[in-house]
Coordinates of C-alpha atoms and ligand atoms in Angstrom, one line a residue:
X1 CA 43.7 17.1 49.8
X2 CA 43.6 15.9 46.0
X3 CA 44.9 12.5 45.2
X4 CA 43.2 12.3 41.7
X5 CA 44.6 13.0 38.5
X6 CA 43.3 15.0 35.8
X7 CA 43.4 13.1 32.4
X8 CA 44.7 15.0 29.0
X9 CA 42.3 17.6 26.8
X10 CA 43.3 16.5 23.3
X11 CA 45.5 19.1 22.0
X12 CA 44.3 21.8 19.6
X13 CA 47.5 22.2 17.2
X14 CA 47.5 20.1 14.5
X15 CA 51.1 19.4 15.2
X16 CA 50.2 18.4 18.6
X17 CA 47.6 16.8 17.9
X18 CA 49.1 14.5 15.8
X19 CA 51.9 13.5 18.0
X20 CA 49.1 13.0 20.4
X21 CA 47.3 10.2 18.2
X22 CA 50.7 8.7 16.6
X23 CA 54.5 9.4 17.0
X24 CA 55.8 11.7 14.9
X25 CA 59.2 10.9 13.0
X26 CA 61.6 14.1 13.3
X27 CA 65.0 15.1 11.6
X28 CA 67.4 17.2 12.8
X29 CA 69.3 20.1 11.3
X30 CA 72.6 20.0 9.9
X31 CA 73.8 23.0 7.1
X32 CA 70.6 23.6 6.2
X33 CA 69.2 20.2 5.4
X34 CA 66.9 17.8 7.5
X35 CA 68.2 14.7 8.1
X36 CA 67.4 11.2 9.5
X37 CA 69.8 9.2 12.0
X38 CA 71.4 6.1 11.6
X39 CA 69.4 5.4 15.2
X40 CA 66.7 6.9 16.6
X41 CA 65.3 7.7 20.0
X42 CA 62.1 7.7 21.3
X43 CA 60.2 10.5 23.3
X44 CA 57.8 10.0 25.7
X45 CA 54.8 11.4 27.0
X46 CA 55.5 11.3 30.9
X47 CA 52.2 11.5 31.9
X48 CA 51.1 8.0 30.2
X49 CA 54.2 6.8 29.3
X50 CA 53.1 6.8 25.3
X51 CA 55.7 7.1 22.8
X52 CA 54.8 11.0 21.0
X53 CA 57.9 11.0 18.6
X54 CA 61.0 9.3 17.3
X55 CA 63.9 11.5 16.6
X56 CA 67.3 10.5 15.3
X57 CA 70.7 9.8 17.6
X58 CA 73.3 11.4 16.2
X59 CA 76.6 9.6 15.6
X60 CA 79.8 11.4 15.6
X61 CA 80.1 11.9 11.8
X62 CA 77.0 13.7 12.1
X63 CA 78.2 16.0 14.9
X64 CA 81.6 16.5 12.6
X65 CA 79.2 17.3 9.8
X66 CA 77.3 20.0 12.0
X67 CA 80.3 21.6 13.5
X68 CA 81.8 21.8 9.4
X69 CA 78.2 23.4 8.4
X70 CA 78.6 25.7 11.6
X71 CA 82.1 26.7 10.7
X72 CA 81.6 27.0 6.9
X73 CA 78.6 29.8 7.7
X74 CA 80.3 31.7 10.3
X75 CA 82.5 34.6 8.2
X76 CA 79.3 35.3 6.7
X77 CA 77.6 35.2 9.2
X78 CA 79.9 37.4 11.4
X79 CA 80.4 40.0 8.6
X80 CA 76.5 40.8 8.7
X81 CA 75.6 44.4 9.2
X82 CA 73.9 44.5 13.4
X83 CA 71.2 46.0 12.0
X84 CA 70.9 42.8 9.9
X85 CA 71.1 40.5 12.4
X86 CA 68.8 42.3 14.8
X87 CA 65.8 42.3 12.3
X88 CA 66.6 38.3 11.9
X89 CA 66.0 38.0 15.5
X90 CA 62.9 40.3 15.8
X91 CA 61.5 37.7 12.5
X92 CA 62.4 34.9 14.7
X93 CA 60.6 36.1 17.8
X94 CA 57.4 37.3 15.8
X95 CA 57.2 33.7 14.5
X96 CA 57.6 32.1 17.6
X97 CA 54.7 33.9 19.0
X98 CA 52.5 33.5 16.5
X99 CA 53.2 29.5 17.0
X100 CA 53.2 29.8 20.4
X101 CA 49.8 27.9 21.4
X102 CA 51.1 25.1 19.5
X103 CA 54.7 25.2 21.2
X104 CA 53.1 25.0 24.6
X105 CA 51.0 21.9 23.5
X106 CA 54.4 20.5 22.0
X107 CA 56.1 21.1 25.2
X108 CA 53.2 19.9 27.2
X109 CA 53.2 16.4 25.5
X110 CA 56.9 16.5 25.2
X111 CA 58.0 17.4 28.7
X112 CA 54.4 17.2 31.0
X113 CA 54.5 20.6 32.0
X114 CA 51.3 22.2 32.5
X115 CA 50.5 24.1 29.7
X116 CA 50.1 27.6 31.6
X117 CA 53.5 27.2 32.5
X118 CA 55.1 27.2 28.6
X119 CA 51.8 29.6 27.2
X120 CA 52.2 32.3 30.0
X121 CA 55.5 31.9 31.1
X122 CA 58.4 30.0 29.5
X123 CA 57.5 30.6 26.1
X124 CA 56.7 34.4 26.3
X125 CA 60.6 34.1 28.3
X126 CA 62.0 32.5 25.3
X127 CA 60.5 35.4 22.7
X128 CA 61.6 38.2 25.1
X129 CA 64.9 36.7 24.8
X130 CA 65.3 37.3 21.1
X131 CA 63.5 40.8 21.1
X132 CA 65.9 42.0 24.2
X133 CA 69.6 40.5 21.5
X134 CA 68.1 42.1 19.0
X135 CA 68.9 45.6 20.2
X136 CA 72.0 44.0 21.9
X137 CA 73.0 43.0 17.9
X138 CA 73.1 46.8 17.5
X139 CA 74.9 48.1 20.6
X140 CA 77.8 46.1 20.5
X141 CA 80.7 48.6 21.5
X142 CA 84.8 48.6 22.4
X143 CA 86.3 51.5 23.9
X144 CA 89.4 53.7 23.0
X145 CA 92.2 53.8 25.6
X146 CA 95.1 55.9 26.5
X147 CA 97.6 54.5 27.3
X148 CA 100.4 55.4 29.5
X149 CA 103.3 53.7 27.1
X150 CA 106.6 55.7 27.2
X151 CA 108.9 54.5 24.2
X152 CA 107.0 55.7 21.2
X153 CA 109.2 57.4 18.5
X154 CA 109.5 60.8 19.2
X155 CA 106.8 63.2 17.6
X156 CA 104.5 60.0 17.7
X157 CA 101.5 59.4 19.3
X158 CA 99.6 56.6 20.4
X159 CA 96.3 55.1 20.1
X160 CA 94.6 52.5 21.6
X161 CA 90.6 50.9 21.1
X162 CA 89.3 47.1 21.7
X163 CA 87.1 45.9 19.5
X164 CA 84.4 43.1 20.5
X165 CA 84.2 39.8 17.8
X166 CA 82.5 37.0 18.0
X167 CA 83.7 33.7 19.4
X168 CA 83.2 31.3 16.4
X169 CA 81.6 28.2 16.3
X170 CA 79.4 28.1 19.8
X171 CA 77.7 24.2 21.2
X172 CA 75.0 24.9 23.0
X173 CA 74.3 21.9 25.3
X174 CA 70.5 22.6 27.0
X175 CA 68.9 20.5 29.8
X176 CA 65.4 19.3 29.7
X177 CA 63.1 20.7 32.7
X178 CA 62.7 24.4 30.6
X179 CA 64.4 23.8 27.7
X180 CA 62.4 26.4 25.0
X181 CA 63.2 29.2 27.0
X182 CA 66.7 28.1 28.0
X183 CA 67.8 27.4 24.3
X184 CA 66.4 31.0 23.7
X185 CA 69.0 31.7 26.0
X186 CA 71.6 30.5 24.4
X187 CA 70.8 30.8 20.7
X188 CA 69.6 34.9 20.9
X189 CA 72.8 36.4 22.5
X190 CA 74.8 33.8 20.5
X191 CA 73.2 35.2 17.1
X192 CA 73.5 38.9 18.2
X193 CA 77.0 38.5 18.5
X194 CA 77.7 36.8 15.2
X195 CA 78.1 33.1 16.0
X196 CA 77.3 30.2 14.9
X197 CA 75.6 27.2 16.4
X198 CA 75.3 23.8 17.0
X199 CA 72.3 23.0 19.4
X200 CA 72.1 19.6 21.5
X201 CA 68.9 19.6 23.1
X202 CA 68.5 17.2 26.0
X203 CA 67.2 13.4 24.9
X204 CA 64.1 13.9 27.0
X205 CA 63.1 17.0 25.4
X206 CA 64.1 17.3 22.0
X207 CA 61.0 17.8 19.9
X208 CA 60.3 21.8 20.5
X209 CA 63.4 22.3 19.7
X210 CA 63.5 20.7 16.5
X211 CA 60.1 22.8 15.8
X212 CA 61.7 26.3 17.3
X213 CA 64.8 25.3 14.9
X214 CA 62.0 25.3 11.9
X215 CA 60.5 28.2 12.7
X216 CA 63.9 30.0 13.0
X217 CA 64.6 29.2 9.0
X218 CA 61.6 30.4 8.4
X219 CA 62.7 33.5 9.5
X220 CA 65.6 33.6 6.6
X221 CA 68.4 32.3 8.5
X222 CA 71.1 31.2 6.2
X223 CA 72.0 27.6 6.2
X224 CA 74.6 26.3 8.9
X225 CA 74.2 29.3 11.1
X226 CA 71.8 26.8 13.3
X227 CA 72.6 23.5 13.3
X228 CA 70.5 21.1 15.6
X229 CA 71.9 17.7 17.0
X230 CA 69.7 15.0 18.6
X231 CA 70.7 11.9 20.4
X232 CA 72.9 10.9 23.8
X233 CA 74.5 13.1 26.2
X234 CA 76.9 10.6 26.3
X235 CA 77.5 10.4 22.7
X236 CA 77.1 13.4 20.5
X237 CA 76.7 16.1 23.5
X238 CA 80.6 14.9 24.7
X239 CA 81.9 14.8 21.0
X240 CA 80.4 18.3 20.9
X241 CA 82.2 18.9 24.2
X242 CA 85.4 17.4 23.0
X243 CA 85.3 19.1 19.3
X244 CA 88.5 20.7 18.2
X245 CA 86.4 23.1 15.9
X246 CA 84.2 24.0 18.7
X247 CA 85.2 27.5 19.6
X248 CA 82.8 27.8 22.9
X249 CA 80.4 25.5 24.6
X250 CA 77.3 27.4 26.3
X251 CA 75.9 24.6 28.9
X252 CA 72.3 24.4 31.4
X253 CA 72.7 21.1 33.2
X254 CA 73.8 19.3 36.5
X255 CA 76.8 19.8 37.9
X256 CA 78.0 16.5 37.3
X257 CA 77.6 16.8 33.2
X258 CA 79.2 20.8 33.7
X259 CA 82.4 19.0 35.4
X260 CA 82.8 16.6 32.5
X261 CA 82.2 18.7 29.5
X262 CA 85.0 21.2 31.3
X263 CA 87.3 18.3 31.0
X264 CA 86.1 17.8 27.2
X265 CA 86.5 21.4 26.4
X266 CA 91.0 21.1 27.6
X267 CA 91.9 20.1 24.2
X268 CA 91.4 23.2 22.1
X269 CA 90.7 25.9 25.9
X270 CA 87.5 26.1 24.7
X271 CA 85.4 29.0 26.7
X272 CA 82.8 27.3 28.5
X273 CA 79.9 28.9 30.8
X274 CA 78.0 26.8 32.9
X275 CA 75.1 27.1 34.7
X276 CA 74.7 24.3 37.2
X277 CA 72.6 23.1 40.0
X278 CA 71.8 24.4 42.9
X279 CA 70.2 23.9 46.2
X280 CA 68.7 27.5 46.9
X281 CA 67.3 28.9 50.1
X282 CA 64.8 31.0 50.6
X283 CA 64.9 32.8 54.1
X284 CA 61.5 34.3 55.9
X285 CA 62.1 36.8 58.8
X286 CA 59.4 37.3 61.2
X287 CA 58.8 40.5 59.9
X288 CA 57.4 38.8 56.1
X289 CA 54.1 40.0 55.3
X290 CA 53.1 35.9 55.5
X291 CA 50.0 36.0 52.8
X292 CA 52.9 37.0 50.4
X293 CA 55.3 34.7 51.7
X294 CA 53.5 31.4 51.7
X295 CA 51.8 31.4 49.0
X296 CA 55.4 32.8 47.3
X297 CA 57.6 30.1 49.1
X298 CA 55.7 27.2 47.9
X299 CA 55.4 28.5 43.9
X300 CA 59.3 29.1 44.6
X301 CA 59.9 25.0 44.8
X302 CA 56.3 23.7 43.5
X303 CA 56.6 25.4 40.1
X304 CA 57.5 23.6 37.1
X305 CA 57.3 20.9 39.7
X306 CA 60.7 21.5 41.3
X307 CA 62.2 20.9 38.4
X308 CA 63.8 24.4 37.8
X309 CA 68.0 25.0 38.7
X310 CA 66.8 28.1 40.8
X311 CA 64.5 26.3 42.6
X312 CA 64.1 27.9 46.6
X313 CA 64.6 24.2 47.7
X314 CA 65.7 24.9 51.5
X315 CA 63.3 27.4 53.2
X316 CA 64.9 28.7 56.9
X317 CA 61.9 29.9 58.9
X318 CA 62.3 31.9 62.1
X319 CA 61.0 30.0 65.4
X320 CA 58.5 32.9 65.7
X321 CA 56.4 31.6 63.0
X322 CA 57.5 28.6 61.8
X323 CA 54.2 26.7 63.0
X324 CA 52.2 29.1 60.9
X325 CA 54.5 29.0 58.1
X326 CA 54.9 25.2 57.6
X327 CA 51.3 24.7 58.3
X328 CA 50.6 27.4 55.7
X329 CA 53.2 25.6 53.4
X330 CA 51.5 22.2 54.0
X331 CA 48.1 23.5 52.8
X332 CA 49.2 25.4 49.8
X333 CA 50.8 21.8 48.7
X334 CA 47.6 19.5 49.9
X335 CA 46.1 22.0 47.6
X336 CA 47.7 21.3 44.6
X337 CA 46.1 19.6 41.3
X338 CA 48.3 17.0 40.0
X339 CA 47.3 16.1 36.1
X340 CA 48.0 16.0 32.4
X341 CA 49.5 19.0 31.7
X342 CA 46.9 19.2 28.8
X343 CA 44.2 19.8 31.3
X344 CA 43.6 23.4 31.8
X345 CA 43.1 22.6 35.6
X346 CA 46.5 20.7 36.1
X347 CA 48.5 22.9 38.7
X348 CA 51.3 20.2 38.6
X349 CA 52.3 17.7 36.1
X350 CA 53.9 15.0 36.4
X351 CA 58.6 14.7 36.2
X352 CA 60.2 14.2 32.7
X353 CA 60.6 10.9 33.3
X354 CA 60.3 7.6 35.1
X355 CA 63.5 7.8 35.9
X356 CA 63.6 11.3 37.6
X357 CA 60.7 10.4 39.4
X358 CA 62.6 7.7 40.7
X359 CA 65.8 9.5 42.2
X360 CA 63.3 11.8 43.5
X361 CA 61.2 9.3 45.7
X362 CA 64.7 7.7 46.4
X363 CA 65.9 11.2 48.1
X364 CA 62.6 11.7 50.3
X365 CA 63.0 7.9 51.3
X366 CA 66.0 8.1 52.7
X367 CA 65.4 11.5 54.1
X368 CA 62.4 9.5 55.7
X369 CA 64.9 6.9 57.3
X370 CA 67.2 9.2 58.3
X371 CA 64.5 10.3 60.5
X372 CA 63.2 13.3 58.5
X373 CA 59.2 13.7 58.9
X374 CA 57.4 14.4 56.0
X375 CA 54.7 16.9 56.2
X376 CA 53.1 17.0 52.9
X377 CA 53.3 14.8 50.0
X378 CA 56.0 11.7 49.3
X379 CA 54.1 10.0 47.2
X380 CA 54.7 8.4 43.7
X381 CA 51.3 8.7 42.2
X382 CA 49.9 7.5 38.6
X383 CA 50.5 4.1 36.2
X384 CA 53.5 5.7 34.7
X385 CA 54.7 6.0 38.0
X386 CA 55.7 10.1 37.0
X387 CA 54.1 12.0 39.2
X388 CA 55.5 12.8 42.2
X389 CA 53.0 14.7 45.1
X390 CA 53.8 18.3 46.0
X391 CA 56.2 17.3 49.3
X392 CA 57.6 18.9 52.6
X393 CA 59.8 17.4 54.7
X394 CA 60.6 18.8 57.9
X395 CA 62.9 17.8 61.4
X396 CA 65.7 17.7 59.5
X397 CA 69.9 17.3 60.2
X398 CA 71.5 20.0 58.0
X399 CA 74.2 17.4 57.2
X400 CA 71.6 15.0 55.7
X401 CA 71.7 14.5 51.8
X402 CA 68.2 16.3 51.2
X403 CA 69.2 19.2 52.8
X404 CA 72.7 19.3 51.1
X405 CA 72.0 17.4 47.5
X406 CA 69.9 19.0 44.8
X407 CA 66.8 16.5 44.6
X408 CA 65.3 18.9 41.1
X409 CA 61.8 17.8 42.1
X410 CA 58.6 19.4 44.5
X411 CA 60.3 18.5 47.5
X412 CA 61.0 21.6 50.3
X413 CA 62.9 20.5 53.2
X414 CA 61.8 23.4 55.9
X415 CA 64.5 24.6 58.7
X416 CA 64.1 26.5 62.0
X417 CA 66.3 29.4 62.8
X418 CA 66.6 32.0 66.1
X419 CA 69.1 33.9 64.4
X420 CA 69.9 36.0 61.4
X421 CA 73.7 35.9 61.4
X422 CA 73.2 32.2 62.0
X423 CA 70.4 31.7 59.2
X424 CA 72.9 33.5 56.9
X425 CA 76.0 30.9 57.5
X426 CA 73.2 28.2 57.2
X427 CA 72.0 29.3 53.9
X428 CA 75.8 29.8 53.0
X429 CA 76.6 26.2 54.3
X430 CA 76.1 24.3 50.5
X431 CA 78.5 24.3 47.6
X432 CA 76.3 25.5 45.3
X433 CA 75.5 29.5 45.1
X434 CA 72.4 29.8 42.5
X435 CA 70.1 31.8 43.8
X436 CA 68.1 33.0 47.2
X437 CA 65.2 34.7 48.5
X438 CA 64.4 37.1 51.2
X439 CA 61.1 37.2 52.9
X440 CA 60.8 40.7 54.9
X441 CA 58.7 43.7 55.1
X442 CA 62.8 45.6 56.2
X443 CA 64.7 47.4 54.2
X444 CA 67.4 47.2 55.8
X445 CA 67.1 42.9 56.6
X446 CA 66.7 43.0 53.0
X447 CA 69.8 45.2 52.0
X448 CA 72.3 43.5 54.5
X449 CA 70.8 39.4 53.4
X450 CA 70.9 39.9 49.7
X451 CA 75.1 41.1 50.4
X452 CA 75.8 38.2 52.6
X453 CA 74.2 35.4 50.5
X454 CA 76.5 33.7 48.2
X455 CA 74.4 33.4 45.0
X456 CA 74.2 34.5 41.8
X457 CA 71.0 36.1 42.0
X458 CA 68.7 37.0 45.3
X459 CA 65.3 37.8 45.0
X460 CA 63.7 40.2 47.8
X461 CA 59.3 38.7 48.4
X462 CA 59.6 36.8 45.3
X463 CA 61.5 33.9 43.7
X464 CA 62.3 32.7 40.5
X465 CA 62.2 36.0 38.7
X466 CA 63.4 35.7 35.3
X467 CA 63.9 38.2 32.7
X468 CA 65.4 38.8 29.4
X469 CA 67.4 41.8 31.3
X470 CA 68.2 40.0 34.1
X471 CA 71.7 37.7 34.0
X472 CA 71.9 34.9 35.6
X473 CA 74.2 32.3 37.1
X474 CA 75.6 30.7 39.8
X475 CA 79.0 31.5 42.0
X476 CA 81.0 28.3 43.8
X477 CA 79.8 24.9 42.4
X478 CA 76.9 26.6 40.5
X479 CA 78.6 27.2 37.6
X480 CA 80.0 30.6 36.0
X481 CA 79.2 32.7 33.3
X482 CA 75.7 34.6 32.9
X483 CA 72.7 34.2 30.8
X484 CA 70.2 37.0 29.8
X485 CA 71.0 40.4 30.1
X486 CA 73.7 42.9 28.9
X487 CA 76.1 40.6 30.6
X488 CA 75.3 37.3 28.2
X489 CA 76.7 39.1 25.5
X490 CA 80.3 39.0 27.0
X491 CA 79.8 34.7 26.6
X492 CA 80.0 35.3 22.6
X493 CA 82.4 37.9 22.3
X494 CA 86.0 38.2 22.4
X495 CA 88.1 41.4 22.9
X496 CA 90.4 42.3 20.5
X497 CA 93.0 45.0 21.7
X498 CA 94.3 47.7 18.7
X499 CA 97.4 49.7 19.5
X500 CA 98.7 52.0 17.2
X501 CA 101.5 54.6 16.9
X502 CA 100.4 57.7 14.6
Ligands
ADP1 P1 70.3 15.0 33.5 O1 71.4 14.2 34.2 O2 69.3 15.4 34.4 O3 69.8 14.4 32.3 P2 72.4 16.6 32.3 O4 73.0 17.8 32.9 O5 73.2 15.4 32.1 O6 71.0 16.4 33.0 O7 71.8 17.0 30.8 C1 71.9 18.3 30.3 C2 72.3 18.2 28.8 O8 73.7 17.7 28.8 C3 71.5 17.2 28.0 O9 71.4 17.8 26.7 C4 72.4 16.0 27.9 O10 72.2 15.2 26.8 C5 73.8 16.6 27.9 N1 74.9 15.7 28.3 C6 74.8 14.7 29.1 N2 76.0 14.1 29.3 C7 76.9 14.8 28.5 C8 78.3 14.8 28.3 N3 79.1 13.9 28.8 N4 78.8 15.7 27.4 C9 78.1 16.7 26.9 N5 76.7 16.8 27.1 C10 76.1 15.9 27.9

């Protein structure tokens, strides 16, 4: 077991590296010009605590000013040619990825994640994002309908054909535990379709996103077609929320935010996708092939350092080998390298902030005094007092608030079950419906479980799967709407229905 902490490699980007010695002062976007804040915030470096950048908080009149550049470059924006709009995208991710090594380090500094986790995984996510829209620019399509109307003049005929448009003016409100790849998200199917953008990326996490925004002009987007707003949730992401001029918000956050900016969005029916919590479970039959499964069940909640909306949070282990599995589990987390996320041997940094790491010592303590034992982990480690050990709390009462509430931090609560239909209605038993996973070597467990899970997606020997092709979402408290794949594109896009008689 490894109680130390690994202490930061200086960065190798000068960007990086610079924010690393001294903050950095950033702007934000708005029609094409950077511009300062009245007030500014401050980010911080999790793992130390050190301020790495100030960045402005936007008022309101700066949020009016960014919906006006938004809504001022949309017609000519939405009038481009596909073809045009796909090779702006293809630019974009090209220049992404050859920045990519000093995104990572950004992101690192910016948000503690170990750097493998942005340079292998996040980042190479966000750039398949804009290559996959790209070709969605181009393959936007209506259909022509018959239809079976009887009162047309006589010797005329009808036809019928929908046309797909884009929505307008989109907010795209993004959360701060992935944010590069989740703005990629939001900003690639949103350009494919012809809108334009106003981007609020989360106060803990806003200084890659400033960056990706300056590498996007450089790929020759035309002024107001990405606007970037920093500052508050409370402030400018609910005048975003609450804009009359915003056509669509596009949210990633807790479901608590989701419920309030659905409220905001009433006064002009904006359309609104969410994608929300969740409190996902991951399900091992006594069939799983277990050097797959353990090993596969702890990255499913230890990655990222629990701090991902699909985390597999509640694992249900059959009686037959739960001994072997949560002794497995408990090993894989005693195993786990805590550190900078700037040292190339960190396994797991530390939370985005104090105050997350907070709530999520708060939830294991009172799992603890509800009688809960905890296997692995539960400590709050380091002088920042952000790192949180990899954790694993088992002898649980599925009505108690760690099994039920998402905690969004590397804490597994582990379950015993005898029986599948009764594992099922367990994994069922939560409001939210993210995600799930399956752990068997059947075909057939595996067919029958991934139809009676309620969750947006269900993973069969693996978790946390993410691809540009791949929507997803949540059902029930989750949220609606998807992200990535074909599906995404129906977020930006309206139908228009042509009828004519001839
Ligand atoms: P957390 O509570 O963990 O910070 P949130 O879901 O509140 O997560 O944050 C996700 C994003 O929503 C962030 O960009 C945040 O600034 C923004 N946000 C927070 N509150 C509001 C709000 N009332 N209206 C719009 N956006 C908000």
């Amino acid at each position: 077991m490894t109680l130390t902490i690994l202490e930061p490699v200086a960065p190798q980007s000068a960007r990086a590296k610079a924010a690393f010695d001294s903050p950095a002062s950033l702007r934000m976007l708005i029609g094409g010009a950077w511009r300062d804040g009245a007030e500014t915030m401050e980010s911080i470096d999790p793992a130390t605590g050190r301020v790495i950048a100030r960045f402005p908080d936007a008022s309101e009149q700066d949020v009016d000013d960014a919906v006006a550049a938004a809504r001022a470059a949309f017609p000519g924006w939405a009038a481009t040619l596909p073809a045009e709009r796909a090779a702006t995208l293809l630019r974009i991710a090209d220049i992404l990825e050859r920045n990519i090594d000093e995104l990572a380090e950004l992101e690192t500094l910016d948000q503690g994640k170990p750097l493998y986790v942005g340079r292998w995984a996040e980042i190479p996510g966000a750039i398949a994002q804009f290559r996959f829209f790209a070709g969605q620019a181009m393959a936007i399509e209506g259909r022509t309908i018959t239809p079976s109307i009887n009162y047309q003049p006589a010797g005329k005929q009808m036809a019928a054909w929908t046309l797909r448009e884009p929505v307008g003016v989109v907010a795209a409100i993004v959360p701060w535990n992935s944010p590069i790849v989740l703005t990629a998200m939001k900003l690639a199917p949103a350009l494919a379709a012809g809108c334009t953008i106003v981007l609020k990326p989360a106060e803990d996490t806003s200084v890659t996103a400033l960056r990706m925004a300056e590498l996007i002009e450089e790929a020759g987007l035309p002024a107001g077609v990405l606007n970037v707003v920093t500052g508050r949730g409370a402030r400018c992401g609910a005048v975003l929320a609450a804009h009359p001029d915003v056509d669509k918000v596009a949210f990633t956050g807790s479901t608590a935010t989701g419920r309030a900016i659905l409220d905001a969005s009433k006064g002009n029916l904006k359309r609104v996708t969410l994608e929300l919590g969740g409190k996902s479970p991951v399900i091992v039959l006594p069939d799983a092939d277990l050097d797959l499964a353990i090993p596969g069940v702890a990255n499913a909640i230890f990655f990222n350092a629990g701090q991902v909306c699909v985390a597999g949070s509640r694992a249900y282990v059959h009686a037959s080998i739960y001994d072997r599995v949560l002794e497995g589990l408990a090993a894989q987390a005693g195993a786990i390298q805590l550190g900078h996320g700037l040292n190339p041997a960190t396994h797991m940094g530390p939370l985005v902030s104090a105050r997350q790491a907070e709530r999520v010592a708060s939830f294991v303590s009172d799992a603890q005094q509800q009688g809960a034992s905890i296997v692995a982990g539960g400590q709050r480690l380091g002088d920042a007092g952000t790192y949180i050990r990899p954790t694993i709390v088992a002898d649980v009462d599925p009505d108690m608030t760690i099994v039920r509430d998402e905690v969004f931090g590397p804490v597994l609560v582990v379950q015993r079950y005898d029986d599948i239909d009764a594992v099922v209605a367990s994994a069922n038993d939560s409001v939210y419906g993210l995600a799930a996973s399956i752990w068997t070597e059947s075909l057939s467990h595996a067919h029958r479980l991934s139809r009676a899970i309620q969750a947006g997606s269900v993973w069969i020997n693996c978790h946390s799967m993410y691809d540009a092709s791949l929507p997803i979402g949540g059902v029930k408290q989750s949220g609606f709407g998807r992200d990535s794949g074909i599906a995404a594109m129906d977020n930006y896009l309206e139908w228009k229905t042509v009828c004519a008689v001839l």
